Every structure is written in structure tokens, then in C-alpha cells.
Tab-separated table of C-alpha atoms in Angstrom:
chain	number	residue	atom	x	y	z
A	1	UNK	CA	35.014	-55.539	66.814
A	2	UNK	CA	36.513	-58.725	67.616
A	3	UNK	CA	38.858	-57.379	70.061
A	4	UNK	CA	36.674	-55.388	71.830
A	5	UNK	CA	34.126	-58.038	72.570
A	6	UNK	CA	36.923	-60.416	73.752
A	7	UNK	CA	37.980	-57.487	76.053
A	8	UNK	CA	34.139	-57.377	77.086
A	9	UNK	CA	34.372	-60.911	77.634
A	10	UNK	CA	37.147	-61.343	79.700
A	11	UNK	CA	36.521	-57.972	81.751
A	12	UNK	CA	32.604	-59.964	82.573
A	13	UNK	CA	35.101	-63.051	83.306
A	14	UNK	CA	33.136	-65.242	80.266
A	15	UNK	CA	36.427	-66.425	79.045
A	16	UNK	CA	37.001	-69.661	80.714
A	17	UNK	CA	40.274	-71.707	80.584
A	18	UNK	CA	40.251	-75.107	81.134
A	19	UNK	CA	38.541	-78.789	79.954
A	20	UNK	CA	35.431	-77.938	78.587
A	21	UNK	CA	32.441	-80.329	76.912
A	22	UNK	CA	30.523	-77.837	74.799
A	23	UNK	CA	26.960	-77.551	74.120
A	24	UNK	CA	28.217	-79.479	70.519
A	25	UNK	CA	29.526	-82.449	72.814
A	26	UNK	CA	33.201	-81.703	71.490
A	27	UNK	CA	36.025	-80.437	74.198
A	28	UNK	CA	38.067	-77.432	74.467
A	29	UNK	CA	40.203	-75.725	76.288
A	30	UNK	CA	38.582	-72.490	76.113
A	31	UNK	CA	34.804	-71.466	76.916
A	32	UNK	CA	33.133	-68.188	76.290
A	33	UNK	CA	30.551	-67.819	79.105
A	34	UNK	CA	28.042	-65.272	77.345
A	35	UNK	CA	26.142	-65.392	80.409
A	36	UNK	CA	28.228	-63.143	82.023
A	37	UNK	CA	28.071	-60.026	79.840
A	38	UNK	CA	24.222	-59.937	80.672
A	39	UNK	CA	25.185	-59.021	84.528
A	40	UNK	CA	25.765	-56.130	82.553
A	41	UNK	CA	23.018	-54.353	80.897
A	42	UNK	CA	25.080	-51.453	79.535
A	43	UNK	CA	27.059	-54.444	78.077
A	44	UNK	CA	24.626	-55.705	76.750
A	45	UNK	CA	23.018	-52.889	75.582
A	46	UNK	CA	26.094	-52.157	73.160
A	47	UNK	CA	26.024	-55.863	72.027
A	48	UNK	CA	22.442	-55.551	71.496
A	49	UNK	CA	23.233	-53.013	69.341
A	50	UNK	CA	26.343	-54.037	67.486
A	51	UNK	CA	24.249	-57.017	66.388
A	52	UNK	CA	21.419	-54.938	65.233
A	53	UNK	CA	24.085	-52.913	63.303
A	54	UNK	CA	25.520	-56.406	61.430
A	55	UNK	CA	21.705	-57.132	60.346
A	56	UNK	CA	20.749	-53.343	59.183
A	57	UNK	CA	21.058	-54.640	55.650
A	58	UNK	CA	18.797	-57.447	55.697
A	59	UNK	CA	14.793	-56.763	55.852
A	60	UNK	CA	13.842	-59.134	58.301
A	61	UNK	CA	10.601	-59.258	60.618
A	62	UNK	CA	11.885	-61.214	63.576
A	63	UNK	CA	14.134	-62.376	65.871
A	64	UNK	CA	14.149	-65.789	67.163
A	65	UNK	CA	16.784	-66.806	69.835
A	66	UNK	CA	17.016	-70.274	71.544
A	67	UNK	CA	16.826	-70.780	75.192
A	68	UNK	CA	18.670	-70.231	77.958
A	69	UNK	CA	21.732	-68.819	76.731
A	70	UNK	CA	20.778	-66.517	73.987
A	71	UNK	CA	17.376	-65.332	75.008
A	72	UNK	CA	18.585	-62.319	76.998
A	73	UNK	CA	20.797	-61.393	73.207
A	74	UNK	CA	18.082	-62.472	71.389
A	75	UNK	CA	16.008	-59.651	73.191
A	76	UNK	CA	18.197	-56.754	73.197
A	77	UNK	CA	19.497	-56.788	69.547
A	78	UNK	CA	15.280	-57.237	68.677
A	79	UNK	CA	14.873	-54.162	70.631
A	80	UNK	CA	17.437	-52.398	68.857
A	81	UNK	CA	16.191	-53.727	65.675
A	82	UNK	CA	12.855	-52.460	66.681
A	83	UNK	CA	11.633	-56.052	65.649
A	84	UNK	CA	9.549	-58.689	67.512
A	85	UNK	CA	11.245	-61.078	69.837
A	86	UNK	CA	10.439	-64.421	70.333
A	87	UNK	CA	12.195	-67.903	71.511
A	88	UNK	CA	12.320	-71.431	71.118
A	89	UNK	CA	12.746	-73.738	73.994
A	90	UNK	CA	13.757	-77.295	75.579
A	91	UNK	CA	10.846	-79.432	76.237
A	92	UNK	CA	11.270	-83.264	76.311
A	93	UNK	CA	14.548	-82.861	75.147
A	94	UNK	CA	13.049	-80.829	72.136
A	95	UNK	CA	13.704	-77.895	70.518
A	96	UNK	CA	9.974	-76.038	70.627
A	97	UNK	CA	8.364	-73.125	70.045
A	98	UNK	CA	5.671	-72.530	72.468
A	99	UNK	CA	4.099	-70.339	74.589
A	100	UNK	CA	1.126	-69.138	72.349
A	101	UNK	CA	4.379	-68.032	69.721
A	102	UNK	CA	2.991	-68.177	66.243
A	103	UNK	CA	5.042	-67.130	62.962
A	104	UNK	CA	3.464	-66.063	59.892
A	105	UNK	CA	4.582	-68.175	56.179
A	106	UNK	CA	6.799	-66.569	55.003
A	107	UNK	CA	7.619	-64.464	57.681
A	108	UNK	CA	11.398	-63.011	58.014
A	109	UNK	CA	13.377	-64.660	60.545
A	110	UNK	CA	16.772	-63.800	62.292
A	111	UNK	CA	18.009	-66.570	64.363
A	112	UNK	CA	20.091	-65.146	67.342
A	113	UNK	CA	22.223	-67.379	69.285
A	114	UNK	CA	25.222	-66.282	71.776
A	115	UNK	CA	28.065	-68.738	70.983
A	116	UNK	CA	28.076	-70.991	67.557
A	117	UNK	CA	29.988	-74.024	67.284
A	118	UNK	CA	28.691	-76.472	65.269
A	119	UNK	CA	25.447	-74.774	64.702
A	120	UNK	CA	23.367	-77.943	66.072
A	121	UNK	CA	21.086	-75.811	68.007
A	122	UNK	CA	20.692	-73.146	65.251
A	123	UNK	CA	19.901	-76.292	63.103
A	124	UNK	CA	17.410	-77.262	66.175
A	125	UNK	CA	15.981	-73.956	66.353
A	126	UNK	CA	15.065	-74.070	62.287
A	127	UNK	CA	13.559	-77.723	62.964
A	128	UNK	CA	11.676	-75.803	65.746
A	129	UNK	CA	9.639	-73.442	63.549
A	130	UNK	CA	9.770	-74.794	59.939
A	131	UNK	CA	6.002	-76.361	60.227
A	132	UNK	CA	5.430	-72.244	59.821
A	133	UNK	CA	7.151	-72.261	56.738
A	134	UNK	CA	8.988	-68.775	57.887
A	135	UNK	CA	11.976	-67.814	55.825
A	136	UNK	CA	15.363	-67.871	57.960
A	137	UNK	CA	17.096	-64.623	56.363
A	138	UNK	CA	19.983	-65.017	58.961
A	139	UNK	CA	21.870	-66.060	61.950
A	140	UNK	CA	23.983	-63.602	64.270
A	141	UNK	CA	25.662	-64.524	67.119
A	142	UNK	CA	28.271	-63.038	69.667
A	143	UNK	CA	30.584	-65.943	68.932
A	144	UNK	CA	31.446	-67.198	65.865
A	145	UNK	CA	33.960	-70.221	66.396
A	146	UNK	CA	32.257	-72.356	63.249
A	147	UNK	CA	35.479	-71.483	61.239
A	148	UNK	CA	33.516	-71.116	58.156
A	149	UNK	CA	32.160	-74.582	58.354
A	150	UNK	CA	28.568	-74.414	57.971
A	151	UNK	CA	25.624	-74.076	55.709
A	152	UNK	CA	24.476	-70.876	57.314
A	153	UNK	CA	25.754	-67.308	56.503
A	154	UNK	CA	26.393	-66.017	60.242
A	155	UNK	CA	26.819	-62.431	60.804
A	156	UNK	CA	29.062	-62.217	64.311
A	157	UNK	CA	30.415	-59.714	66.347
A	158	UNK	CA	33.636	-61.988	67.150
A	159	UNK	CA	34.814	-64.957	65.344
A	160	UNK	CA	37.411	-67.323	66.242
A	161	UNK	CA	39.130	-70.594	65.544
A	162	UNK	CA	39.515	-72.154	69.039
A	163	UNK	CA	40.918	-75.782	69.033
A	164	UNK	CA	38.188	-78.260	69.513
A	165	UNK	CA	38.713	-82.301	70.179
A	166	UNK	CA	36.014	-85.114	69.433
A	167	UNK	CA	35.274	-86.213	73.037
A	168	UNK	CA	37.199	-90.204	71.969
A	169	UNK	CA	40.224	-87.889	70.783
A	170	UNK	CA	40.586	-85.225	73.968
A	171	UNK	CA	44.105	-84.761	74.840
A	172	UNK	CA	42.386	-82.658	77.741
A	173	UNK	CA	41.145	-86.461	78.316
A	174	UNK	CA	44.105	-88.293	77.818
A	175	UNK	CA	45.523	-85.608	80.253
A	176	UNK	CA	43.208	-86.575	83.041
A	177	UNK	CA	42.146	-82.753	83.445
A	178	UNK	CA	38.538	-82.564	84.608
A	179	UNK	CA	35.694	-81.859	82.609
A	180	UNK	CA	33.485	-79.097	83.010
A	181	UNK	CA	30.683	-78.795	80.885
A	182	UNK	CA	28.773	-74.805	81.576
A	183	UNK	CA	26.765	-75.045	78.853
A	184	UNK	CA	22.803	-75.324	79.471
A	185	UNK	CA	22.403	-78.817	77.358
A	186	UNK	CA	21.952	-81.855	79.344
């Protein structure tokens, strides 16, 4: 699947070369603008799906996506999943769940997001709904470039090991190439 979602990607022109700051605050030289698939509803259609696929094993109630940049995902792998879609969002600076959204204790939740790095908004979007006491049964994504490193089990329909550079220790910096930074987070 990897292949064929990098081949998505770049056909949708969400493969960006350059000096990026992602959402995480670190730099890279490469930047997978999700955003792009969802001109493409067939696109995403087949994502939604694939994703819905990678959970089929897990008994899970909802999905829960953060906003901007994985609602749309968020949405079409819940309707695949035939499961109830909801999403957290910025306010203040603040990871919230609002909108008259409610989850049940002990309720099943998928997190969806649409490119992990670090995981610092999946760990924001967990902050987000804990005073509901759901349980977080996993975390899919389109992107997977955590290399392994974190607590959560992700289930991804690409994963890859891009070079990334604390923002002090950018040779993209050093460089003087100009930094773009796509991502929604201010």
C-alpha cells in the first residue's frame, strides 16, 4: 500500500520538496500535503476505505479526527466504517471538543489523523476528550513518519522515515533555504 498512496500523493501534487517547519515544529525537506488528495473524492473515497480496512479488526464505536487537516479522512474512513464521526478542534490555542460533541465512558475511540510525526496532536486530541473517560482503541493515519517512536500503536496506510532536523540544528537553516511551514498550526 505504501507505494500506491505515495503515487496518490504525488499524482494530487501533496509531496512537497523543499524547507519545511512541520506541524511538530521540527524541519524537513519533504512535506506530504494530505490536503490535496481530498480535491479528489474518488481518492479519497479509496483512502477512506483502505483505512477502514486497517481497523476491521478492532471493535471500536468512533472516530475522532482533529481539525483542519484530518477532518475530511476522519469522515470518510467513519463512513466506511459505518461508525460515528466526530472532531476535535483549535480554540484558544486548545485542543477541544465542542460543538454539542459528547462521548460516552468507556466509549471506543479511533483517533484519525492525516500525517503523524511526533504524535503531539494525537497526544492533544486524547487530552481533548479524556474528561469522558472514552477508551482510545487506536490511531490510523495516512502518514506514518513516527519511525516506530511512540507510545501509540498506529495503523497507517504509508509509513516512512523522512529526515527530520530540530529547528537549532536545520542544515536547511544553516543553508539559508526558506522556510515554509503548510501545516494548519500557528
Amino acid at each position: 500500500m505504501d507505494n500506491e498512496v505515495l503515487n496518490l500523493l504525488e499524482k494530487a501534487q501533496g509531496v512537497l520538496h523543499g524547507h519545511f517547519c512541520l506541524t511538530s515544529g521540527l524541519h524537513s525537506d519533504i512535506y506530504f500535503q494530505c490536503a490535496k488528495l481530498y480535491q479528489y473524492p474518488d481518492i479519497t473515497e479509496q483512502l477512506g476505505k483502505k483505512l477502514a480496512e486497517k481497523l476491521s479488526n478492532i471493535e471500536f464505536d468512533t472516530i475522532i479526527a482533529p481539525a483542519i487537516g484530518a477532518v475530511i479522512i476522519g469522515y470518510e474512513t467513519a463512513k466506511q466504517a459505518k461508525k460515528r464521526n466526530l472532531f476535535v478542534e483549535r480554540k484558544d490555542n486548545i485542543m477541544q471538543l465542542r460543538r454539542g460533541y459528547t462521548l460516552k465512558k468507556g466509549e471506543r475511540v479511533v483517533i484519525i489523523e492525516d500525517v503523524i510525526t511526533t504524535a503531539k496532536t494525537i497526544k492533544e486530541t486524547t487530552e481533548a476528550i479524556k474528561e469522558f473517560e472514552p477508551e482510545i482503541v487506536a490511531v490510523g493515519c495516512i502518514v506514518d513518519r513516527t519511525k516506530g517512536q511512540t507510545e501509540y500503536n498506529i495503523k497507517s496506510l504509508m509509513q516512512i522515515a523522512p529526515v527530520t532536523y530540530e529547528p537549532d540544528n536545520c542544515p536547511l537553516c544553516k543553508k539559508g533555504l526558506e522556510l515554509v511551514k503548510p501545516g494548519s498550526r500557528k
